[in-house]
CSV table of C-alpha atoms and ligand atoms in Angstrom, one decimal:
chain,number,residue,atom,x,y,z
A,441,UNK,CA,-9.4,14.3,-12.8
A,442,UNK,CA,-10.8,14.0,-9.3
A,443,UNK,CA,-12.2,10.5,-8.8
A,444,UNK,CA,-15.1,10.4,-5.7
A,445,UNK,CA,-16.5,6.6,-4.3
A,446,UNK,CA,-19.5,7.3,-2.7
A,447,UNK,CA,-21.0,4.6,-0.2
A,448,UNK,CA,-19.5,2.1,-2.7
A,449,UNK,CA,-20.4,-1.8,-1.8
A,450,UNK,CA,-19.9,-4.9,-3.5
A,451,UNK,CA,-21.2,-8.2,-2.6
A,452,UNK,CA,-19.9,-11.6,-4.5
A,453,UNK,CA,-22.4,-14.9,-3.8
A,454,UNK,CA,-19.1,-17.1,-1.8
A,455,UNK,CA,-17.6,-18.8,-3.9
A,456,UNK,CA,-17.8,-21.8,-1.6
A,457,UNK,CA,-21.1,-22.8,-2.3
A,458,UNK,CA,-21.4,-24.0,1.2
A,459,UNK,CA,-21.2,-20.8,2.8
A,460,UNK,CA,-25.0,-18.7,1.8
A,461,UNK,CA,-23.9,-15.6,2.9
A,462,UNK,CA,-22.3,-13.1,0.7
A,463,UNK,CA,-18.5,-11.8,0.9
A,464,UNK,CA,-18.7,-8.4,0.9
A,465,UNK,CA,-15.2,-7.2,-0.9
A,466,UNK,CA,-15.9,-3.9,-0.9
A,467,UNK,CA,-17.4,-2.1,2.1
A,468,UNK,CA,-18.9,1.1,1.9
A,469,UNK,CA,-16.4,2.6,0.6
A,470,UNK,CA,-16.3,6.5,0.8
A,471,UNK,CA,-12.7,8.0,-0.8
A,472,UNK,CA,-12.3,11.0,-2.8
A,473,UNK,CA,-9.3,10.5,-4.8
A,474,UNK,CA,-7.4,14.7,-5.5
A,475,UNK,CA,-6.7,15.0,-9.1
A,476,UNK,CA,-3.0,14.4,-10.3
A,477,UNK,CA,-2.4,12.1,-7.1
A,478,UNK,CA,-0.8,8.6,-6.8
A,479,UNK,CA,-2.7,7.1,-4.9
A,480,UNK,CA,-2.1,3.8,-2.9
A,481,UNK,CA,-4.3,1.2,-2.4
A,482,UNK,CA,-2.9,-1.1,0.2
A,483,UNK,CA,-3.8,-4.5,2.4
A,484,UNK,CA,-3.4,-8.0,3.1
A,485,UNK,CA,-4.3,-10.6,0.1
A,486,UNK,CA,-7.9,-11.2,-0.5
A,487,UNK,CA,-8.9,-7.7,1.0
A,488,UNK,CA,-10.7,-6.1,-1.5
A,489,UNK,CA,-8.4,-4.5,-3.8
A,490,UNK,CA,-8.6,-6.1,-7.5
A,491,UNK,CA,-12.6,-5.5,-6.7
A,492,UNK,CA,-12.5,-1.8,-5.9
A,493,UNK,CA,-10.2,-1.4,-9.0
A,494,UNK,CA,-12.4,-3.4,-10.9
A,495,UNK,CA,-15.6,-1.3,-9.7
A,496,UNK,CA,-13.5,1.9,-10.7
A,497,UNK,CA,-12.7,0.9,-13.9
A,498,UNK,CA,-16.5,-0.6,-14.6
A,499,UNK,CA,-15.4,-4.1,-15.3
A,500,UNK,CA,-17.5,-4.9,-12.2
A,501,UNK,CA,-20.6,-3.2,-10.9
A,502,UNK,CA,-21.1,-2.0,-7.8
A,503,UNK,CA,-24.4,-3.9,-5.5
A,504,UNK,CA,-24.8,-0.5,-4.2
A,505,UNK,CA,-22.6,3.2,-4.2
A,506,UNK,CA,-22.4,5.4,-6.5
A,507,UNK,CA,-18.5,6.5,-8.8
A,508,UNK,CA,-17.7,10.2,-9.7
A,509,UNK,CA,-15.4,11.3,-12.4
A,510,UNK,CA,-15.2,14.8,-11.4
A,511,UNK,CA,-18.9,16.0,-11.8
A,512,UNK,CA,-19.9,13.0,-14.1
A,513,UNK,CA,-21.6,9.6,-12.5
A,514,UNK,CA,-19.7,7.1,-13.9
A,515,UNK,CA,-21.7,4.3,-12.1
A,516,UNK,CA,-23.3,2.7,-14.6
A,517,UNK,CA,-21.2,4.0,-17.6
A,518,UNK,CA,-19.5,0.8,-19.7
A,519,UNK,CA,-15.7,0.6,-18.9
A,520,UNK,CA,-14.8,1.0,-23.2
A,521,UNK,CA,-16.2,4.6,-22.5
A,522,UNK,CA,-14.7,5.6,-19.3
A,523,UNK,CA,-11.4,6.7,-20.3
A,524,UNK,CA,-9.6,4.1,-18.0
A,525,UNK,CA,-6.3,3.0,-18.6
A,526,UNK,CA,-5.2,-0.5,-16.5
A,527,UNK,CA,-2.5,-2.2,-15.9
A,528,UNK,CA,-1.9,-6.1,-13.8
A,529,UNK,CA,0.4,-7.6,-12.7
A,530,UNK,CA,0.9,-10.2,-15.5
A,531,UNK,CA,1.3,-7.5,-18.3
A,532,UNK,CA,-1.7,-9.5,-20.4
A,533,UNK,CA,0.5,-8.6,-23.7
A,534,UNK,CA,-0.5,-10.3,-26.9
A,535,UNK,CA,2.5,-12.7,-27.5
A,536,UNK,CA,2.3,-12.6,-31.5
A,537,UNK,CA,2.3,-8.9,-32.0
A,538,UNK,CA,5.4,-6.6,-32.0
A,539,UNK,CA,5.6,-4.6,-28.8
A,540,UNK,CA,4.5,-1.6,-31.2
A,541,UNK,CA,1.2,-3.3,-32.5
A,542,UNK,CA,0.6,-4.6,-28.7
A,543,UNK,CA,0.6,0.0,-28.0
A,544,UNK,CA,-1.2,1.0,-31.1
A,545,UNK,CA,-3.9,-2.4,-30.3
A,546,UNK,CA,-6.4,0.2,-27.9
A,547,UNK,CA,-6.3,2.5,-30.9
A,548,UNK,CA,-7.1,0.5,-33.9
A,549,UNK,CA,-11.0,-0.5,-33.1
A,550,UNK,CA,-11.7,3.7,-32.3
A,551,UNK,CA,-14.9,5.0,-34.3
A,552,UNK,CA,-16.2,8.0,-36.1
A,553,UNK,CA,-14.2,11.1,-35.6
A,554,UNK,CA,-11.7,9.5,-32.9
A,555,UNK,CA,-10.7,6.9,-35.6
A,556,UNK,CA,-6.9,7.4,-36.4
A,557,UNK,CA,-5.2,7.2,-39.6
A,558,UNK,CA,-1.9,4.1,-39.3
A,559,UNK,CA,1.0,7.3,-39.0
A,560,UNK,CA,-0.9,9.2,-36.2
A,561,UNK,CA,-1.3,5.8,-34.0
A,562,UNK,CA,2.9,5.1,-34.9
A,563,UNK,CA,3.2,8.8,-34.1
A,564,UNK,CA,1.3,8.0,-30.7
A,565,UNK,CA,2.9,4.6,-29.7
A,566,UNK,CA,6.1,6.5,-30.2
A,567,UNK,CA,5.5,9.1,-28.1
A,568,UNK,CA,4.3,6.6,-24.6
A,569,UNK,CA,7.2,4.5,-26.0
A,570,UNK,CA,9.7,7.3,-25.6
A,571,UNK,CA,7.8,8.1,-22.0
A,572,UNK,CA,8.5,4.5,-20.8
A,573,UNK,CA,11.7,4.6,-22.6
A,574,UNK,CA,10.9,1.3,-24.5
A,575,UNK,CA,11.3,3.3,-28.0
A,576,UNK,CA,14.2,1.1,-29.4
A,577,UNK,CA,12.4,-1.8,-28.6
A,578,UNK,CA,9.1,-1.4,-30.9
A,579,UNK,CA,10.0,-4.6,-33.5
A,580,UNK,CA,10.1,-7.1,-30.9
A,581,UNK,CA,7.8,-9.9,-29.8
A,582,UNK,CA,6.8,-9.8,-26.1
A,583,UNK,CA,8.9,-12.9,-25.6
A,584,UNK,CA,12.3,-11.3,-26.4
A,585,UNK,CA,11.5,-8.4,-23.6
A,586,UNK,CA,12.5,-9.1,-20.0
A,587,UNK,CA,9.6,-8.5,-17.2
A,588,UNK,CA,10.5,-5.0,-16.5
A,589,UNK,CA,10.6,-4.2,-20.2
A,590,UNK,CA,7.5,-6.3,-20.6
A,591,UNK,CA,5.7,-4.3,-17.6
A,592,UNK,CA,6.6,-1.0,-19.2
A,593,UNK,CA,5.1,-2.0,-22.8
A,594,UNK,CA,2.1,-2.6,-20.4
A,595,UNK,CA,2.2,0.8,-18.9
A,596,UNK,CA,2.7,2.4,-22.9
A,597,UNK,CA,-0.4,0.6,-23.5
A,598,UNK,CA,-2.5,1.8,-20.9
A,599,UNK,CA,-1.6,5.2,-21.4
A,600,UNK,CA,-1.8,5.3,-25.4
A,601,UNK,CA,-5.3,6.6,-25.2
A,602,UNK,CA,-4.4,9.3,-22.8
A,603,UNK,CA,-6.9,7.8,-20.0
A,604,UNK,CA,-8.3,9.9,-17.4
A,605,UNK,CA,-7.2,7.5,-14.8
A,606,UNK,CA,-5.1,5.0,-14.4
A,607,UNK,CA,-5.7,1.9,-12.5
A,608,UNK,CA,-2.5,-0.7,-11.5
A,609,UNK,CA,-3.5,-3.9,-10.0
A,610,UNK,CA,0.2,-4.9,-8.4
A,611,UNK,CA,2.1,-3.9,-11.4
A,612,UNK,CA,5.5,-4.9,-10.0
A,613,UNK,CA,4.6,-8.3,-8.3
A,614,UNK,CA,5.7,-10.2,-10.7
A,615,UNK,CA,9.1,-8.2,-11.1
A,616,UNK,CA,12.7,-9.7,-8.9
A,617,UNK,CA,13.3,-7.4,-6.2
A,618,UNK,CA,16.1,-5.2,-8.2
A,619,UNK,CA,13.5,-4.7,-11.4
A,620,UNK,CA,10.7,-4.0,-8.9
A,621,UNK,CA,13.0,-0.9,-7.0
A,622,UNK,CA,13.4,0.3,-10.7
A,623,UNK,CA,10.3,0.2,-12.0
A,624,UNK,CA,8.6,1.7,-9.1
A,625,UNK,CA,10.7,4.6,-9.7
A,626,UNK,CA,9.7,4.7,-13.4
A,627,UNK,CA,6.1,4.7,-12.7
A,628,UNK,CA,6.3,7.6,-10.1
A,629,UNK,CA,7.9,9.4,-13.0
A,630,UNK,CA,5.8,8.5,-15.4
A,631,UNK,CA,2.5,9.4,-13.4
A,632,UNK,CA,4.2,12.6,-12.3
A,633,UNK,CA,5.3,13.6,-15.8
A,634,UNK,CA,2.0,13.3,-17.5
A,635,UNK,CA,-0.2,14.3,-14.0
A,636,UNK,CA,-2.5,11.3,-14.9
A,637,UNK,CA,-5.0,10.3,-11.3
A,638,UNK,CA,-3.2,6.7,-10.6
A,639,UNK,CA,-4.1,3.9,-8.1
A,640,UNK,CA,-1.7,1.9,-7.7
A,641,UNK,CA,-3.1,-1.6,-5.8
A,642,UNK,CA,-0.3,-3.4,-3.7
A,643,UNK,CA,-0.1,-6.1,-1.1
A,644,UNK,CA,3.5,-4.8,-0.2
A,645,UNK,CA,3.3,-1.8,2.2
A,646,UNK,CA,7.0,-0.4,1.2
A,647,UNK,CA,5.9,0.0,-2.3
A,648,UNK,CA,3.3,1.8,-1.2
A,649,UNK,CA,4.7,4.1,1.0
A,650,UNK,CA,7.6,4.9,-0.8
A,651,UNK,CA,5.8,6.2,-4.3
A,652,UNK,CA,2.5,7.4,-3.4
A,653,UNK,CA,1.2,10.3,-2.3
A,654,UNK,CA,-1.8,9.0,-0.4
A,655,UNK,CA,-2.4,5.6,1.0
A,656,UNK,CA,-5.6,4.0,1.6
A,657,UNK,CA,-5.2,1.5,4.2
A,658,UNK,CA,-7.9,-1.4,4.1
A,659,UNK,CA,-8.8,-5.2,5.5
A,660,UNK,CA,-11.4,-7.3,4.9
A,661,UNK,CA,-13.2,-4.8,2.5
A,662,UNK,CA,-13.3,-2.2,5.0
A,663,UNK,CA,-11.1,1.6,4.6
A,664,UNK,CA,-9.4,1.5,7.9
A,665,UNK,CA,-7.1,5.0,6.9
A,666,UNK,CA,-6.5,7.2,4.8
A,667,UNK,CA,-3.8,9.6,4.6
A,668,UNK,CA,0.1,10.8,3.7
A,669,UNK,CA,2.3,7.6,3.7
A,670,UNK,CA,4.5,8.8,7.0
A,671,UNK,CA,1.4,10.4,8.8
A,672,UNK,CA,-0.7,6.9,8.9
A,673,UNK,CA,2.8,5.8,9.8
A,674,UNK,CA,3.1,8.2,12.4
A,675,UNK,CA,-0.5,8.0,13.2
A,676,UNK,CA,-1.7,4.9,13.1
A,677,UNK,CA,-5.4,4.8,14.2
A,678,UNK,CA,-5.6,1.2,15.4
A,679,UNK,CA,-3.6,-2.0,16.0
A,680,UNK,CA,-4.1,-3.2,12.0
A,681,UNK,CA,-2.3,-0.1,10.5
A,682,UNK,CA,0.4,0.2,13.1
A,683,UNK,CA,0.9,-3.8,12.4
A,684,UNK,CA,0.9,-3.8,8.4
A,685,UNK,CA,3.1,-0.7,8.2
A,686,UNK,CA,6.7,-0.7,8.6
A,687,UNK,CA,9.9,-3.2,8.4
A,688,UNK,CA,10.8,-4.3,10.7
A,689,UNK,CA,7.0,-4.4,12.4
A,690,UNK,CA,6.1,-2.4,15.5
A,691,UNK,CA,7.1,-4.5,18.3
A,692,UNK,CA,3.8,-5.2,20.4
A,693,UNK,CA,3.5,-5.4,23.9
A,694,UNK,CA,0.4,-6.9,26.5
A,695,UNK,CA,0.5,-3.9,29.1
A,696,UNK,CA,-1.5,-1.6,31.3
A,697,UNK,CA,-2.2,1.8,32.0
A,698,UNK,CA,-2.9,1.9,35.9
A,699,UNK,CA,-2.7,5.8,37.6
A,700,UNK,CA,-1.4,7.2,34.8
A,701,UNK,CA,1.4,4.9,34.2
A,702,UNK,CA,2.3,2.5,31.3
A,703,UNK,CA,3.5,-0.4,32.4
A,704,UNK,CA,5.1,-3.6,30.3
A,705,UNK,CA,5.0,-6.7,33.0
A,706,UNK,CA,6.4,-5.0,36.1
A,707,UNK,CA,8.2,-2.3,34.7
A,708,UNK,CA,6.8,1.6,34.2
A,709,UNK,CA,8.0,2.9,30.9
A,710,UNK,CA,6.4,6.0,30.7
A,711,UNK,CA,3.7,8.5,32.0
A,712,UNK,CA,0.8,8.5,29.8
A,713,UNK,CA,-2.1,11.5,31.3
A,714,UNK,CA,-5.6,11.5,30.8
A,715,UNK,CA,-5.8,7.9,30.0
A,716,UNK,CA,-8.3,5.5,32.4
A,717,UNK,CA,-6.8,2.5,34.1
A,718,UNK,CA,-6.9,-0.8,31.8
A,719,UNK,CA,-5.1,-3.3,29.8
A,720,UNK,CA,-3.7,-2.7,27.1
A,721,UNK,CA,-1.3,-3.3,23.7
A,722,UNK,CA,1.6,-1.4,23.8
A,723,UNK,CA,3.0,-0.7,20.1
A,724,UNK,CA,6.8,0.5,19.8
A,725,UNK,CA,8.5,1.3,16.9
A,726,UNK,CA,11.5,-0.5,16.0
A,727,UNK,CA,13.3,3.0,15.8
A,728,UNK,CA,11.5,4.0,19.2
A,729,UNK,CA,14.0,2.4,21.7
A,730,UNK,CA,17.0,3.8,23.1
A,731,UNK,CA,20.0,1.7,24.9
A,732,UNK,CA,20.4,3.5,28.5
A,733,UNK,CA,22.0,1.3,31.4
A,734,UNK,CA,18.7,2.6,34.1
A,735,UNK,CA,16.2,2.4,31.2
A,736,UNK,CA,13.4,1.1,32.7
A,737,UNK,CA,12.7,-1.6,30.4
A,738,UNK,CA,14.5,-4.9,30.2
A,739,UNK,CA,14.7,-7.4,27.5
A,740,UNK,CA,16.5,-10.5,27.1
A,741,UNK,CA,19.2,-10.3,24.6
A,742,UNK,CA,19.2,-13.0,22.0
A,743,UNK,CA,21.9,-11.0,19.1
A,744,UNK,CA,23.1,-7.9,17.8
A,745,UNK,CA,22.6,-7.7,13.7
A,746,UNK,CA,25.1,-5.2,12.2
A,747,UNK,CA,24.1,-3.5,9.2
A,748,UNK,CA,26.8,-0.4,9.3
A,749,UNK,CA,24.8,2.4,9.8
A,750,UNK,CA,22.3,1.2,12.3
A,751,UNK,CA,22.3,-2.3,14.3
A,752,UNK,CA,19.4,-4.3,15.2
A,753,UNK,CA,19.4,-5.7,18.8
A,754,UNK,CA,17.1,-9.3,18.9
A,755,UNK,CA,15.8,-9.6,22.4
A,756,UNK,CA,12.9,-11.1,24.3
A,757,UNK,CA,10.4,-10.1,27.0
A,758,UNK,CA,7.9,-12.3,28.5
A,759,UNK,CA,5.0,-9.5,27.4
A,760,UNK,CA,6.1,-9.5,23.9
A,761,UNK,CA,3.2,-10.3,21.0
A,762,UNK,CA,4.6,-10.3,17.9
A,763,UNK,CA,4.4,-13.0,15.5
A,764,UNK,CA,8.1,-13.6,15.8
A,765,UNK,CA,8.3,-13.7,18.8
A,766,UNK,CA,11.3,-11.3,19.3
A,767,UNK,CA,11.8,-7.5,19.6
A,768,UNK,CA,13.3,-5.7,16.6
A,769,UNK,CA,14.9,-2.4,18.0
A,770,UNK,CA,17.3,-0.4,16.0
A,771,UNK,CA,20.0,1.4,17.2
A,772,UNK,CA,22.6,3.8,16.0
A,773,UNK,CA,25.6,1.6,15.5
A,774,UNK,CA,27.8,4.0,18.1
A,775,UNK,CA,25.5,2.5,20.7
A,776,UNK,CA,27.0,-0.8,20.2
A,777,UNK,CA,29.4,-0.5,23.1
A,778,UNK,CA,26.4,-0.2,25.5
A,779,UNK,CA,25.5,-3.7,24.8
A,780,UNK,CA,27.4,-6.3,27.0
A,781,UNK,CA,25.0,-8.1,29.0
A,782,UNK,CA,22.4,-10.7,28.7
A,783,UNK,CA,19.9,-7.9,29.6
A,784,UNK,CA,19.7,-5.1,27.7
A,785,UNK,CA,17.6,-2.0,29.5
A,786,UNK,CA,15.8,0.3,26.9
A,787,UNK,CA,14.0,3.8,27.4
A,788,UNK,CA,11.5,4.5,24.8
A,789,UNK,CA,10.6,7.8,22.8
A,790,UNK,CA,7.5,8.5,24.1
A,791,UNK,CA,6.5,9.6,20.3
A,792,UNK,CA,7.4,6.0,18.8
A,793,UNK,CA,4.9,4.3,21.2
A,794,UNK,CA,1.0,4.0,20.6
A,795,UNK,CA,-1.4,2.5,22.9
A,796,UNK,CA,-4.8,0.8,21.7
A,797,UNK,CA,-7.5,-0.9,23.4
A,798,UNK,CA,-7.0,-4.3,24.4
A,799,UNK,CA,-10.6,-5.2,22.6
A,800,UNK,CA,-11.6,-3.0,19.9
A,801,UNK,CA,-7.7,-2.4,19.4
A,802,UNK,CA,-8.4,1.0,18.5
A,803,UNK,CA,-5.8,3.5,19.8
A,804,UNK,CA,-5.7,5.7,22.9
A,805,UNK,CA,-4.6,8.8,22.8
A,806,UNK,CA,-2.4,10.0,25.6
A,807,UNK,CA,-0.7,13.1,26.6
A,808,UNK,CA,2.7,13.3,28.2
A,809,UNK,CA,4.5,16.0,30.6
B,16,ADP,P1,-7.4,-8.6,-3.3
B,16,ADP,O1,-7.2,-8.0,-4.6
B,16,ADP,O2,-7.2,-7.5,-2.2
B,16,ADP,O3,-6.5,-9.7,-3.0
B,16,ADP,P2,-10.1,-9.3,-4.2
B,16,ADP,O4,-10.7,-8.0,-4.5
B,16,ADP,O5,-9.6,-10.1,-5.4
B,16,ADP,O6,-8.9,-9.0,-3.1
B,16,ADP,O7,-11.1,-10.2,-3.4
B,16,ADP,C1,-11.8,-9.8,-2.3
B,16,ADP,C2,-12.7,-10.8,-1.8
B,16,ADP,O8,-13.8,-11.0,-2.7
B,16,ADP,C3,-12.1,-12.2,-1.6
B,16,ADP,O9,-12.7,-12.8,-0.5
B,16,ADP,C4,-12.4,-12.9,-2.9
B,16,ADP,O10,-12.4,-14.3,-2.7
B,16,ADP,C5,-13.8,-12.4,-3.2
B,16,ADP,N1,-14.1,-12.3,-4.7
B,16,ADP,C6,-13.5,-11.6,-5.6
B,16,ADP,N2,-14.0,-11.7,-6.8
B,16,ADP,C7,-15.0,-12.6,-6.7
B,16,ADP,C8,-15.9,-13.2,-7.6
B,16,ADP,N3,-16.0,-12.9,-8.9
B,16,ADP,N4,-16.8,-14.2,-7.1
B,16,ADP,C9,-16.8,-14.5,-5.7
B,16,ADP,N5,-15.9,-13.9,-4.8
B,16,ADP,C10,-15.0,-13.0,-5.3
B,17,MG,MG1,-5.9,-8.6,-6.2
């Protein structure tokens, strides 16, 4: 089912009872969400997330906008008759029931000619059980399941009812890293298997990028981009995408463009046409530098970080303006030789860097030769 937000807004009095004005945690939001698609929904803490979830599933109403499930307004439809399945991030399980009764729980209170009869619920828990692959675990109690199985009786739950949509508000967060690889794997199976429209809400943007199959970037309540996981990476439309996605971070860079040069402090590292003279932030990729003994960019070395494959070479430049202070660059580990100085000298791919606007830190497109 295609899911459409139209002009969607939702204001919350602040909690600090200080502050009169509103928050606004959801910004005019406009999205159409392509039926079968996972769909991730992705920013910084305290951005908006939970809410738009929340607005989608109808356990918040929206202070102005309007929600589509395919042709149907769902706007001011309850969320027990939307068809919504939900899953957070602290599996909410009922602790005294069986992990069976916790699947069969959404089907018990159904009415008139939906109600079930006890063996077609078993029969249903059974079949989401066997989906998750939590089948041989129906008998126990919630507290003899680890996290990852836990999550999963979650997931069963959700998708008893065969929803229309299914919403995850950070379904692995509370997972350890080698659970949360695992079951993010799972749940792209799981959503491709039974072609269900997912949105999948997550602070972390490799969890993201890695299972869905459109991201919607946001801040401060506010859709910043929308798009295929490696084309917003590729394509990063201001300063706040290119920054959240990607690990290592883009390594970012005070420069200027002055007669059709970009230049980092002194040095020109590339020719950049049919851009106007002014300062600007200079974004590289991590993967974007190359070691060449004339490159035209020098950095202070500070260490070398093997990881087999690839090495990362730690250096410094006084026009640097990352957080960390350093410049991440990764190299192919045959490079290694190159390095034997306290300066190393990079060239850049010209298709790894991205240049914004030093004030509205939008990006400025350039061509090259
Ligand atoms: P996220 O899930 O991205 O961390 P939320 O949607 O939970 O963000 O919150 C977005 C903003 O709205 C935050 O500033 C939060 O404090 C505020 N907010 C959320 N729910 C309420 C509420 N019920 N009352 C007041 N403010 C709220
Ligand atoms: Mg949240």
């Amino acid at each position: 089912m295609k899911v459409i937000l139209q002009n969607l807004t939702k204001k919350f009095p602040n909690r600090n009872k200080r502050i009169r004005e509103d928050v606004v945690a959801v910004n005019n939001f406009n999205l159409e969400i392509p039926d079968g698609k996972l769909i991730g929904l992705l920013g910084p803490s305290g951005c908006g997330k939970s809410t738009a979830l929340n607005l989608l599933c109808g356990l918040v109403k929206p202070t102005e906008g309007k929600i589509f499930f395919d042709d149907d307004d769902v706007t001011n439809l309850p969320a027990e008759n939307r068809g919504v399945g939900m899953v957070f991030q602290n599996y909410a399980l009922y602790p005294h029931l069986t992990v069976k009764q916790n699947i069969t729980f959404p089907l018990e209170n159904l009415k008139g000619k939906e109600k079930l009869s006890k063996e077609q619920m078993q029969q249903k828990a059974y079949e989401v059980a066997k989906l998750v692959q939590i089948d041989e675990l129906m008998e126990r109690k919630p507290s003899e399941l680890s996290g990852g199985q836990q999550q999963r009786v979650a997931i069963a739950r959700a998708l008893v009812k065969m929803p229309r949509i299914l919403l995850m508000d950070e379904p692995l967060s509370n997972l350890d890293a080698r659970l949360r690889l695992q079951t993010r794997e799972e749940i792209r199976r799981i959503q491709k298997e039974t072609g269900i429209t997912t949105v999948f809400v997550t602070h972390d943007q490799e969890e993201a990028m890695s299972i869905s199959d459109m991201i919607v970037v946001m801040k401060e309540g506010v859709i910043h981009q929308i798009g295929k996981p490696q084309e917003v990476y590729d394509n990063p439309i201001n300063l706040f995408v290119a920054k959240f996605l990607g690990t290592p971070p883009i390594n970012v860079f005070a420069g200027r463009v002055k007669e059709q040069r970009l230049y980092i402090g002194d040095e020109a590292i590339l020719t950049v046409k049919d851009v106007p003279d002014q300062e600007v932030y200079v974004g590289i990729r991590p993967e974007g530098f190359l070691l060449k003994k004339d490159g035209p960019l020098s950095c202070a070395l500070e260490e070398v970080e093997v990881m087999g494959r690839d090495i990362t070479v730690v250096s410094t430049h006084n026009a640097c303006h990352n957080e960390a202070h350093t410049i991440r660059s990764i190299i192919s580990a045959e490079n290694i030789k190159d390095i034997s100085s306290a300066t190393v000298q990079f060239a850049v791919k010209p298709g790894k860097i991205h240049i914004f606007n030093k004030e509205t830190e939008e990006r400025i497109y350039f061509t090259i030769d």
